[in-house]
């Protein structure tokens, strides 16, 4: 049977067909939909972990217990999971373990564009890289087999264009006859104390050499001989772009990007007149080929920054006379003239009033990763730093260590519920332990919103939709030692401002928790639309105060074309009745509709 | 670049149903026996940002994204976003756009006006232009929310794929209770 699947859906299908027993992840674009699809296969125990490190540790345990295990994350998630990954490389597995890492070249939805292939080399584990959805499925199945065959975790690398592109996939039946999981004791292999680890390390080196040698005959590393004037070594989505742009070129398509099959590369290099590498981000393959003493062109004509596209590859080869230049589009109407359309917080978003208030109080806001990072955008413009998951808390502490006691009062960390439980909690321990005077706001909207509403340990449900314990955030903060914990209604601007001001002035650690849910939560009884607001045209003076919160439901309507005068209008379909705007109106012109 | 590939771009604002429309297109082409690929960016674009989805079909499709200047059809869900992505089209490309204006933040805040005369500008550059009052026709079909399906009908008329495959794809992708209205909306669009 054929189906059109995204790369992520196909990876989920591949795990199912491979007889995977356990799948665990922390959501992150572009990897999130893998687990959201795995959960549809009842044979697999699927769960969201509080962070990527825990997710990998759960998968490791499942593998040690003899069940095939899948773990998925975005590229930066591997930074969090790197600690178990590097030692897992030494222990190896009992049942197959596959770690999917989804890179985001061009940073469509990420804070950096690190190249995860470096992790494969660094941790000395094999990495496969599919080039379409069919390969996503097939390579996932193969990755489980290789994992057991070579006693190693296997990385599967995707990129945004693979994860979020759809193509046709041939479905197959799941494998049968895998051994039943059971407790397997093998301490010299699984207890990584120095004495045991010293024994394991040489095995890791042997394994990677053997994989490199065996790579020459693996079907996923494929020579496609056409015109021998141009030879291109490539992998992933770049393979598809090269086929599109240079249809006559000979290609060495790598399905395994680490370790490289040196023998096959030498064979290919000898067959072609000029050798090129087309790879996104780092010169990962190129540098290794150069180290083999083979001359090759790569980053000299293609950027390390951003993703590659068919045009960018064509331009690169045109620049050295190997391809014709792409037809230059002549935009008559420059798109630059059009107003931009950046993403925005939703109407009724509980974060909006908090950022408006932070802006009013001129707070120095150390930010974090989530929807609320949009608080950086005008007109809210209330975020000063954002580095990685959980960093808001540590950064707030750090800033207060160096600035004057007057400036310390301005320092506020802002973090979501899911991000707080991911890695923010450790920062809070430090904030209390080392007595930082900073204030932390936990924007608890009861969901991991930015990645598309995933449950987390504070939402009360699991990935498999079972009701579960909901972490009591105020109690957790109390247990950590925070003495001043305030739970506020973020739609009440007066209360929000008063409490924020009080806690900012306090020369001790304090936590403010907002407790209104994300408007996108569909689960019954969580978010309910209130009474829609409307602007009284007679009373509205056109002062524009309500526009300062940047709500997509509020529109400025000029009196006539080019007129500076006008009135506000509220779209009744978009308005959720959160009532923040009416608190900004000094003329009582915004009221609940009848 | 590949000549037997047909390239369709769907553009609009996050939340408008662009992903579902591109799924229906892809499903149709697969049912009709073509190779098909589609690609778009999720993530930040879901929060009311600008969205582009690429759908390509033919005998064998390699790249999942349409090379710039190679688009055959620009399927616009909103006027300004349609203007923004015109450079993706071939000079002889067709533009089919819903007559809808969704103000971006700077317009909502009264800093700039929503650009005037966009439909005429697009028509001047791409004579193969169809402006569709999707909401009005969908209301006639039974539900204004079926506007995208009216547009899909108009797009389908320009593609060499039999009606039965479109209907089959709709039957698979649209919830049963909304199917009849969507089928009607599709036929209305196809008649434009």
XYZ file of C-alpha atoms in Angstrom:
786
model
C 0.000 0.000 0.000
C 1.181 3.512 -0.853
C 0.660 6.640 1.199
C 1.918 10.201 1.082
C 3.846 10.724 4.288
C 6.011 13.468 5.704
C 9.527 12.487 6.685
C 8.421 12.558 10.315
C 5.389 10.355 9.641
C 7.610 7.949 7.715
C 10.140 7.725 10.562
C 7.239 6.874 12.900
C 6.070 4.219 10.437
C 9.620 2.859 10.182
C 9.832 2.510 13.956
C 6.513 0.646 13.962
C 7.611 -1.684 11.174
C 10.898 -2.301 13.033
C 9.041 -3.599 16.078
C 9.987 -0.639 18.253
C 8.637 -1.012 21.823
C 9.359 2.366 23.398
C 9.506 5.883 21.967
C 10.390 8.931 24.008
C 11.046 12.568 23.138
C 10.879 16.192 24.099
C 9.072 18.213 21.396
C 11.124 20.497 19.158
C 10.629 21.776 15.609
C 11.153 20.102 13.151
C 11.111 16.764 15.027
C 7.858 16.998 17.025
C 5.486 15.130 14.685
C 7.509 11.907 14.884
C 6.230 11.074 18.370
C 2.816 12.573 17.577
C 2.560 9.861 14.906
C 4.288 7.076 16.818
C 1.575 7.411 19.474
C -0.972 6.160 16.921
C 0.710 2.723 16.941
C -0.630 0.962 20.022
C 2.299 -1.479 20.025
C 4.678 1.316 21.031
C 4.795 2.877 24.496
C 5.157 6.566 23.608
C 5.856 9.405 25.987
C 6.983 12.987 26.306
C 9.903 13.370 28.684
C 10.612 16.599 30.588
C 13.751 17.088 28.465
C 15.898 15.383 25.838
C 18.381 13.955 28.331
C 15.609 12.127 30.172
C 14.090 11.039 26.850
C 17.354 9.390 25.793
C 17.849 7.813 29.217
C 14.371 6.260 28.994
C 15.260 4.872 25.562
C 18.569 3.545 26.921
C 16.751 1.737 29.725
C 14.298 0.201 27.264
C 17.158 -0.962 25.052
C 19.043 -2.432 28.023
C 15.826 -4.239 28.940
C 15.775 -5.786 25.491
C 13.104 -3.666 23.744
C 13.833 -1.669 20.603
C 13.719 2.018 21.470
C 13.351 5.274 19.572
C 14.268 8.727 20.856
C 13.707 11.910 18.861
C 14.714 15.539 19.264
C 15.687 18.680 17.431
C 19.363 19.466 16.866
C 19.816 21.594 19.985
C 18.172 18.843 22.027
C 21.278 16.725 21.476
C 23.233 19.311 23.441
C 21.014 18.435 26.405
C 21.180 14.675 25.721
C 24.890 14.634 24.903
C 25.912 13.368 28.330
C 24.148 9.975 28.127
C 24.821 9.746 24.370
C 28.608 9.795 24.681
C 28.720 6.993 27.240
C 25.954 5.017 25.518
C 28.442 4.852 22.672
C 30.703 2.842 25.015
C 28.058 0.544 26.513
C 26.351 -0.207 23.259
C 22.829 -1.630 23.317
C 20.889 -4.770 24.080
C 17.995 -4.154 21.678
C 18.310 -1.585 18.876
C 18.347 2.089 19.877
C 17.807 4.844 17.316
C 18.199 8.516 18.110
C 16.577 10.758 15.506
C 17.954 14.272 15.359
C 16.259 16.869 13.180
C 18.498 19.745 12.098
C 17.149 23.118 11.042
C 19.413 24.654 8.392
C 18.264 28.275 7.744
C 16.883 28.376 11.322
C 13.256 28.390 10.237
C 12.333 27.778 13.880
C 15.563 27.597 15.889
C 18.132 29.691 17.674
C 21.176 28.244 15.893
C 21.933 25.946 12.948
C 24.475 23.564 14.463
C 25.253 20.541 12.268
C 24.455 17.329 14.151
C 26.737 15.229 11.982
C 29.533 16.490 14.201
C 27.895 14.674 17.113
C 28.114 11.369 15.243
C 31.848 11.852 14.826
C 32.306 13.227 18.339
C 30.373 10.381 20.024
C 31.774 7.791 17.579
C 28.422 6.412 16.511
C 27.051 5.776 13.013
C 24.639 8.272 11.440
C 22.227 7.632 8.595
C 20.721 10.426 6.513
C 17.591 9.817 4.391
C 16.755 11.940 1.326
C 12.960 11.460 1.122
C 10.093 9.910 3.074
C 10.558 6.416 1.614
C 14.138 6.476 2.852
C 13.026 7.904 6.213
C 11.002 4.756 6.732
C 13.548 2.333 5.283
C 16.544 3.921 7.049
C 14.728 3.878 10.392
C 14.160 0.134 10.012
C 17.760 -0.351 8.929
C 19.035 1.789 11.810
C 17.485 -0.618 14.333
C 19.150 -3.559 12.574
C 22.557 -1.849 12.397
C 22.234 -0.883 16.044
C 21.956 -4.522 17.068
C 24.419 -5.816 14.477
C 27.186 -3.410 15.533
C 26.140 -3.017 19.184
C 25.857 0.756 18.941
C 23.244 3.472 19.160
C 22.485 4.757 15.657
C 21.772 8.392 14.863
C 19.300 9.185 12.109
C 19.654 12.737 10.853
C 16.793 14.609 9.294
C 16.517 18.264 8.327
C 13.500 20.562 8.163
C 13.111 19.892 4.441
C 13.071 16.118 5.002
C 10.922 16.116 8.155
C 8.340 18.530 6.763
C 8.242 17.410 3.127
C 5.829 14.746 1.996
C 6.428 12.081 -0.616
C 5.117 8.661 -1.506
C 5.964 5.746 0.774
C 5.405 2.026 0.271
C 4.102 0.580 3.536
C 5.212 -2.865 4.760
C 4.243 -5.190 7.572
C 6.119 -4.970 10.883
C 8.918 -7.439 11.586
C 8.085 -10.392 13.807
C 10.047 -12.793 15.961
C 12.079 -10.231 17.918
C 13.236 -11.510 21.327
C 10.953 -10.668 24.256
C 12.343 -7.970 26.562
C 13.632 -9.161 29.949
C 16.125 -8.125 32.611
C 19.581 -8.844 31.233
C 22.500 -8.437 33.666
C 25.846 -7.648 32.079
C 27.597 -5.248 34.451
C 31.008 -5.197 32.782
C 29.307 -3.862 29.627
C 26.690 -1.612 31.213
C 28.388 -0.172 34.316
C 30.743 2.465 32.983
C 33.287 2.742 35.755
C 36.843 3.489 34.598
C 37.927 -0.177 34.654
C 35.014 -1.237 32.456
C 35.073 1.840 30.236
C 38.767 1.282 29.406
C 37.783 -2.095 28.045
C 34.922 -0.646 26.023
C 36.737 2.248 24.356
C 38.913 0.141 22.007
C 35.762 -1.732 20.985
C 34.190 1.598 20.026
C 37.188 2.414 17.813
C 37.071 -1.037 16.196
C 33.345 -0.663 15.601
C 33.693 2.643 13.797
C 36.538 1.288 11.607
C 34.480 -1.767 10.728
C 31.440 0.377 9.874
C 33.596 2.538 7.602
C 34.891 -0.557 5.813
C 31.456 -2.216 5.601
C 29.996 1.058 4.337
C 31.537 0.377 0.920
C 29.095 -2.469 0.347
C 26.031 -1.079 2.126
C 23.194 -0.553 -0.359
C 22.431 2.859 1.192
C 25.793 4.162 -0.056
C 25.239 4.180 -3.798
C 27.276 5.047 -6.892
C 25.220 6.554 -9.697
C 27.541 6.822 -12.691
C 26.466 9.204 -15.456
C 28.733 11.790 -17.104
C 32.188 11.274 -15.563
C 33.181 14.945 -15.995
C 31.412 15.884 -12.750
C 31.322 13.698 -9.658
C 29.255 14.835 -6.694
C 29.244 13.344 -3.224
C 26.049 14.259 -1.412
C 23.357 13.055 0.992
C 19.940 13.984 2.370
C 17.754 16.528 0.631
C 20.816 17.898 -1.208
C 20.816 14.671 -3.236
C 17.366 15.611 -4.565
C 18.502 19.159 -5.373
C 21.566 17.862 -7.232
C 19.430 15.464 -9.304
C 17.206 18.439 -10.162
C 19.945 20.925 -11.023
C 22.682 18.679 -12.475
C 20.779 15.730 -13.999
C 23.800 14.399 -15.912
C 26.310 14.468 -13.051
C 27.654 11.258 -11.515
C 26.750 10.940 -7.850
C 27.985 9.097 -4.816
C 24.888 9.172 -2.657
C 25.729 8.579 0.991
C 23.002 7.040 3.133
C 25.487 6.729 6.003
C 27.228 10.056 6.628
C 29.314 8.751 9.526
C 31.625 6.943 9.346
C 32.391 7.659 5.685
C 33.026 4.663 3.413
C 36.611 5.566 2.493
C 37.065 2.774 -0.069
C 33.929 3.793 -1.937
C 34.960 7.460 -1.925
C 38.388 6.543 -3.401
C 36.706 4.411 -6.062
C 34.323 7.226 -7.005
C 37.054 9.887 -6.989
C 39.101 7.757 -9.397
C 36.177 7.460 -11.812
C 35.353 11.161 -12.200
C 37.331 14.113 -13.582
C 36.319 16.659 -10.950
C 35.026 15.905 -7.474
C 32.562 18.045 -5.508
C 30.731 17.730 -2.204
C 27.251 19.223 -1.890
C 26.335 19.334 1.793
C 24.349 21.709 3.981
C 26.024 23.533 6.885
C 29.546 22.392 7.874
C 32.165 20.982 5.477
C 31.776 17.695 7.335
C 32.287 15.308 4.414
C 34.580 17.694 2.533
C 37.159 17.990 5.315
C 37.344 14.234 5.775
C 37.852 13.697 2.041
C 40.598 16.324 2.031
C 42.186 14.529 4.989
C 42.230 11.407 2.791
C 44.459 13.386 0.406
C 41.783 13.722 -2.269
C 41.185 17.090 -3.853
C 37.562 18.205 -3.693
C 35.510 21.412 -4.040
C 32.714 22.218 -1.604
C 32.391 25.193 0.700
C 34.626 27.210 -1.596
C 31.511 27.655 -3.801
C 28.636 26.987 -1.356
C 27.876 28.734 1.925
C 28.286 27.141 5.337
C 25.421 29.362 6.507
C 21.774 28.633 5.771
C 20.133 25.815 3.868
C 20.931 24.906 0.294
C 18.221 25.167 -2.366
C 18.169 24.156 -6.034
C 18.900 27.819 -6.990
C 21.784 28.163 -4.546
C 23.385 24.962 -5.833
C 22.856 25.996 -9.437
C 24.373 29.424 -8.765
C 27.373 27.801 -7.073
C 28.072 25.506 -10.039
C 27.396 28.354 -12.485
C 30.047 30.428 -10.678
C 32.712 27.929 -11.784
C 31.229 27.382 -15.228
C 29.840 23.911 -14.543
C 26.150 24.854 -14.810
C 24.168 27.606 -16.471
C 23.068 30.416 -14.205
C 19.457 30.189 -13.042
C 17.016 32.407 -14.885
C 16.951 35.574 -12.816
C 13.446 36.459 -11.786
C 12.680 40.139 -12.408
C 10.337 41.223 -9.665
C 8.465 44.263 -10.970
C 6.924 44.898 -7.599
C 9.562 44.585 -4.940
C 8.227 42.439 -2.104
C 10.231 44.660 0.239
C 7.541 47.308 -0.261
C 4.896 45.060 1.201
C 4.395 45.254 4.962
C 5.970 42.173 6.587
C 3.823 39.540 8.267
C 5.740 38.245 11.280
C 4.244 35.641 13.629
C 2.363 37.070 16.598
C 0.872 35.910 19.877
C -2.720 34.735 19.410
C -5.704 36.902 20.396
C -6.421 36.104 24.049
C -2.889 34.817 24.676
C -2.249 35.011 28.446
C 1.344 36.201 27.812
C 0.350 39.502 26.194
C -0.562 41.490 29.332
C 2.585 40.303 31.129
C 4.885 41.567 28.375
C 2.954 44.825 28.112
C 3.539 45.317 31.850
C 7.231 44.348 31.652
C 7.628 46.947 28.918
C 5.840 49.582 31.046
C 8.088 48.785 34.021
C 11.198 48.951 31.789
C 12.261 45.526 33.077
C 15.450 43.875 31.834
C 13.962 40.583 30.684
C 16.045 37.444 30.349
C 13.924 35.336 28.025
C 13.544 31.718 27.109
C 12.355 29.399 24.325
C 8.617 29.268 23.616
C 5.713 31.289 22.210
C 6.571 34.010 24.703
C 9.834 34.662 22.869
C 7.479 36.640 20.586
C 7.345 39.148 23.477
C 10.507 40.438 21.808
C 8.437 41.760 18.885
C 7.034 45.295 18.796
C 4.877 46.747 20.152
C 5.461 44.605 23.280
C 9.265 44.778 22.845
C 9.962 43.320 26.257
C 12.746 40.794 25.951
C 16.455 41.476 26.266
C 18.072 38.027 26.024
C 17.206 34.543 24.749
C 19.829 31.810 24.449
C 18.528 28.294 25.022
C 15.964 26.201 26.904
C 15.974 27.072 30.601
C 18.614 29.800 30.307
C 16.349 32.650 31.442
C 16.776 31.695 35.096
C 20.549 31.355 35.186
C 20.971 34.496 33.087
C 18.769 36.479 35.494
C 20.939 35.309 38.379
C 24.121 36.119 36.476
C 23.039 39.623 35.520
C 22.197 40.462 39.137
C 25.691 39.374 40.183
C 27.295 42.215 38.248
C 24.933 45.197 38.053
C 24.191 47.809 40.739
C 21.579 47.113 43.408
C 19.314 49.674 41.726
C 19.604 47.913 38.350
C 19.134 44.510 39.980
C 15.508 45.504 40.565
C 14.916 45.596 36.824
C 16.002 42.001 36.221
C 13.183 39.556 35.474
C 13.478 36.062 34.030
C 10.552 34.820 31.931
C 9.965 31.131 31.225
C 7.062 28.843 30.232
C 5.796 25.871 32.232
C 7.277 23.269 29.890
C 10.629 25.041 29.570
C 10.779 25.551 33.339
C 10.429 21.798 33.889
C 12.837 21.086 30.997
C 15.891 22.763 32.511
C 14.668 25.937 34.237
C 14.167 24.202 37.579
C 17.919 23.728 37.998
C 18.421 27.450 37.462
C 15.840 28.170 40.150
C 17.712 25.949 42.624
C 20.769 28.056 41.950
C 18.813 31.313 42.219
C 17.661 30.328 45.715
C 20.831 28.570 46.824
C 22.999 31.519 45.873
C 20.376 34.148 46.843
C 19.946 36.118 43.633
C 17.599 39.109 43.999
C 16.096 38.435 40.545
C 12.415 37.770 39.884
C 11.261 34.805 37.834
C 7.924 34.735 36.017
C 6.639 31.278 35.114
C 4.102 31.720 32.325
C 2.072 28.602 33.048
C -0.310 28.105 30.126
C -0.704 24.362 30.876
C 0.862 23.178 27.602
C 3.987 23.165 25.432
C 2.467 25.669 23.011
C 5.083 26.758 20.464
C 5.604 23.294 19.009
C 1.853 22.747 18.659
C 0.364 21.961 22.095
C 2.149 18.966 23.575
C 1.396 17.792 27.087
C 4.066 18.038 29.784
C 4.417 17.078 33.466
C 2.443 20.185 34.501
C -0.457 19.726 32.058
C -2.109 16.734 33.725
C -2.052 14.393 30.711
C 0.427 12.120 28.944
C 1.236 11.791 25.239
C -0.997 8.723 25.151
C -3.769 10.979 26.508
C -4.011 9.317 29.894
C -4.771 11.614 32.847
C -1.679 11.969 35.025
C -0.356 13.812 38.028
C -0.083 17.524 37.374
C 2.986 19.053 38.978
C 1.991 21.752 41.431
C 4.308 24.560 40.316
C 3.918 26.819 43.403
C 4.601 23.809 45.640
C 7.621 22.834 43.562
C 9.038 26.361 43.873
C 8.361 26.252 47.601
C 10.217 22.950 47.878
C 13.190 24.510 46.123
C 13.171 27.204 48.793
C 11.508 30.207 47.174
C 9.895 32.237 49.959
C 7.901 34.642 47.820
C 5.618 32.868 45.347
C 2.707 34.809 43.854
C 0.082 33.299 41.558
C -1.555 35.975 39.411
C -4.252 36.434 36.786
C -2.297 37.832 33.815
C -5.491 39.311 32.315
C -5.756 41.678 35.292
C -3.281 44.404 34.334
C -3.514 46.316 37.602
C -2.778 43.203 39.684
C -0.035 42.091 37.288
C 1.694 45.453 37.500
C 1.382 45.793 41.264
C 2.718 42.329 42.046
C 5.480 42.535 39.455
C 6.613 45.849 40.919
C 6.554 44.483 44.469
C 8.582 41.402 43.609
C 11.042 43.284 41.420
C 11.739 45.637 44.327
C 12.306 42.760 46.735
C 16.023 42.027 47.213
C 15.404 38.274 47.375
C 14.555 35.528 44.910
C 10.847 35.487 44.052
C 8.599 33.666 41.619
C 5.411 34.905 39.967
C 3.237 32.289 38.286
C 0.527 33.165 35.767
C -2.207 30.561 35.606
C -4.310 31.089 32.464
C -4.293 28.415 29.752
C -3.204 28.662 26.121
C -6.179 29.630 23.934
C -5.349 26.825 21.520
C -5.907 24.004 24.016
C -8.804 21.980 22.652
C -9.293 19.710 25.670
C -12.723 20.381 27.140
C -13.023 22.694 30.117
C -9.503 24.172 29.841
C -9.868 27.246 27.643
C -13.263 28.790 27.034
C -13.953 31.861 24.962
C -15.382 34.704 27.069
C -17.794 37.457 26.117
C -16.450 39.243 23.048
C -15.532 42.911 23.406
C -16.599 45.756 21.153
C -15.586 49.364 20.611
C -18.227 52.019 21.047
C -17.691 54.282 18.035
C -19.282 57.201 19.866
C -16.917 56.991 22.821
C -13.662 55.963 21.070
C -11.422 59.040 20.781
C -8.907 57.333 18.500
C -6.106 57.646 21.095
C -4.566 54.296 20.012
C -3.826 53.168 23.602
C -5.414 49.745 22.931
C -3.047 49.160 19.995
C -0.059 49.005 22.362
C -0.667 45.339 23.148
C -0.455 44.274 19.482
C -3.575 42.104 19.632
C -4.442 40.664 16.197
C -8.151 41.136 16.982
C -7.810 44.945 17.275
C -7.611 46.949 14.076
C -7.018 50.657 13.554
C -9.527 51.990 11.043
C -8.638 55.427 9.659
C -11.498 57.865 8.984
C -10.574 58.132 5.346
C -7.679 57.295 3.074
C -4.419 58.666 4.492
C -6.224 60.184 7.481
C -4.366 60.308 10.798
C -7.682 60.199 12.623
C -9.605 57.025 13.105
C -11.048 54.553 15.556
C -10.307 51.115 16.882
C -12.320 48.109 15.786
C -12.442 44.645 17.403
C -12.950 41.617 15.177
C -15.650 39.599 16.979
C -14.468 36.325 15.423
C -10.900 36.741 16.671
C -11.637 38.295 20.102
C -11.664 35.782 22.977
C -12.946 38.249 25.585
C -9.677 38.292 27.588
C -10.474 41.910 28.457
C -6.888 43.194 28.505
C -7.575 45.926 25.926
C -10.504 47.458 27.829
C -8.176 48.097 30.779
C -6.036 50.307 28.532
C -8.979 52.454 27.423
C -9.285 55.596 29.534
C -12.574 56.513 27.878
C -14.453 53.325 28.655
C -15.028 52.814 24.942
C -14.305 49.065 24.969
C -17.086 47.035 26.530
C -18.412 43.529 26.589
C -20.835 43.008 23.725
C -24.451 42.302 24.560
C 15.313 22.215 -14.832
C 12.776 19.374 -14.987
C 10.291 20.197 -17.694
C 7.585 17.638 -17.094
C 7.059 18.677 -13.505
C 4.078 20.843 -12.586
C 4.788 23.245 -9.743
C 2.071 24.663 -7.517
C 2.604 27.158 -4.714
C 0.025 27.778 -2.006
C 0.515 31.038 -0.127
C -1.344 32.836 2.635
C -1.483 33.402 6.372
C -0.913 30.779 9.093
C -4.234 29.314 10.188
C -5.971 29.702 6.807
C -6.012 25.998 5.974
C -3.124 26.032 3.506
C -1.680 22.753 4.767
C -4.968 20.881 4.323
C -5.410 22.269 0.796
C -1.890 21.182 -0.142
C -2.593 17.717 1.304
C -5.697 17.392 -0.870
C -3.695 18.438 -3.950
C -0.943 15.913 -3.177
C -3.423 13.116 -2.514
C -5.164 13.833 -5.833
C -1.926 13.645 -7.809
C -0.924 10.401 -6.128
C -4.334 8.869 -6.861
C -3.921 9.954 -10.496
C -0.693 7.941 -10.647
C 1.925 10.704 -10.459
C 4.998 11.009 -8.310
C 4.397 13.905 -5.892
C 6.290 15.880 -3.297
C 5.229 18.726 -1.072
C 7.043 20.911 1.403
C 6.354 23.721 3.789
C 7.707 25.307 6.928
C 5.793 24.775 10.178
C 6.760 26.247 13.525
C 6.833 30.015 13.793
C 4.564 30.427 10.747
C 1.652 28.962 12.685
C 1.262 32.148 14.720
C -0.356 34.203 11.971
C 2.848 34.505 9.949
C 3.282 34.195 6.206
C 3.059 30.601 4.884
C 4.194 29.009 1.610
C 3.528 25.406 0.677
C 5.141 23.807 -2.385
C 3.441 20.955 -4.257
C 5.124 19.306 -7.271
C 3.980 16.405 -9.409
C 5.073 14.582 -12.547
C 6.685 11.336 -13.630
C 9.553 11.641 -11.156
C 10.003 14.533 -8.744
C 13.362 15.192 -7.046
C 13.437 18.462 -5.076
C 10.498 18.950 -2.692
C 10.767 22.724 -3.118
C 9.911 24.625 -6.287
C 12.927 26.432 -7.739
C 12.374 30.202 -7.862
C 10.782 31.319 -11.125
C 9.552 27.798 -11.953
C 6.033 27.919 -10.466
C 3.155 27.066 -12.809
C 0.308 28.044 -10.497
C 0.225 30.413 -7.530
C -2.754 29.491 -5.367
C -3.289 32.531 -3.144
C -5.353 32.468 0.012
C -4.809 36.177 0.669
C -3.966 39.105 -1.623
C -0.853 40.582 -0.033
C 0.780 37.205 0.519
C 0.083 36.394 -3.131
C 1.900 39.586 -4.175
C 4.796 38.712 -1.904
C 5.567 35.446 -3.678
C 5.041 36.381 -7.340
C 8.734 35.915 -8.118
C 8.301 32.166 -7.559
C 6.171 31.992 -10.729
C 7.141 31.474 -14.368
C 6.340 34.535 -16.531
C 3.440 32.599 -18.090
C 2.306 31.242 -14.719
C -1.277 31.442 -13.502
C -2.494 33.191 -10.354
C -5.719 32.101 -8.678
C -6.412 34.124 -5.573
C -9.113 34.483 -2.966
C -10.398 38.069 -2.790
C -9.426 38.414 0.855
C -7.355 40.946 2.788
C -5.964 39.991 6.193
C -4.211 42.991 7.769
C -0.686 42.284 9.102
C 0.379 43.748 12.500
C 1.690 47.056 11.105
C -1.648 47.687 9.362
C -3.649 46.696 12.447
C -1.651 49.202 14.450
C -2.302 51.938 11.919
C 1.376 52.435 11.061
C 0.873 51.699 7.355
C -2.129 51.103 5.126
C -2.909 47.781 3.513
C -1.516 48.178 -0.031
C -4.052 49.282 -2.618
C -4.667 47.869 -6.069
C -2.843 44.575 -5.532
C -5.237 42.594 -7.742
C -4.640 44.930 -10.689
C -0.876 44.853 -10.202
C -0.872 41.066 -10.220
C -3.122 40.958 -13.301
C -0.800 43.356 -15.172
C 2.158 41.090 -14.568
C 0.382 37.746 -14.875
C -2.484 37.963 -17.376
C -3.581 34.439 -16.484
C -5.232 35.751 -13.327
C -8.407 34.748 -11.552
C -9.776 36.645 -8.555
C -12.347 34.535 -6.712
C -14.831 35.693 -4.098
C -14.329 32.464 -2.171
C -16.399 33.451 0.871
C -19.410 34.431 -1.219
C -19.404 31.280 -3.339
C -18.757 29.077 -0.315
C -21.703 30.691 1.475
C -23.827 29.794 -1.553
C -22.508 26.255 -1.311
C -23.640 26.135 2.305
C -20.730 27.314 4.504
C -18.350 30.294 4.185
C -15.616 28.106 5.688
C -15.483 26.101 2.450
C -13.870 29.055 0.609
C -10.587 27.171 0.160
C -12.434 24.359 -1.579
C -13.968 26.810 -4.075
C -10.448 28.018 -4.855
C -9.243 24.431 -5.098
C -11.961 23.811 -7.705
C -10.706 26.789 -9.716
C -7.116 25.503 -9.495
C -8.203 21.981 -10.513
C -9.605 23.253 -13.795
C -6.112 24.281 -14.902
C -4.566 20.893 -14.219
C -4.774 17.840 -16.404
C -6.164 15.513 -13.744
C -9.597 13.884 -14.066
C -12.396 15.086 -11.767
C -12.849 11.647 -10.180
C -9.408 11.854 -8.497
C -10.182 15.260 -6.998
C -13.469 13.986 -5.608
C -11.802 10.845 -4.227
C -9.161 12.966 -2.479
C -11.856 15.226 -1.000
C -13.722 12.173 0.244
C -10.571 10.952 1.969
C -9.382 14.247 3.476
C -12.584 16.141 4.384
C -14.611 15.087 7.467
C -17.804 13.234 6.465
C -20.193 15.863 7.838
C -18.575 18.631 5.762
C -18.155 16.557 2.605
C -21.347 17.454 0.767
C -20.815 21.209 1.114
C -17.172 20.855 0.110
C -18.052 18.774 -2.937
C -20.526 21.476 -3.967
C -17.969 24.235 -3.310
C -15.387 22.360 -5.377
C -17.736 21.977 -8.360
C -18.619 25.694 -8.155
C -14.934 26.596 -8.239
C -14.279 24.209 -11.093
C -17.006 25.942 -13.099
C -15.329 29.377 -12.826
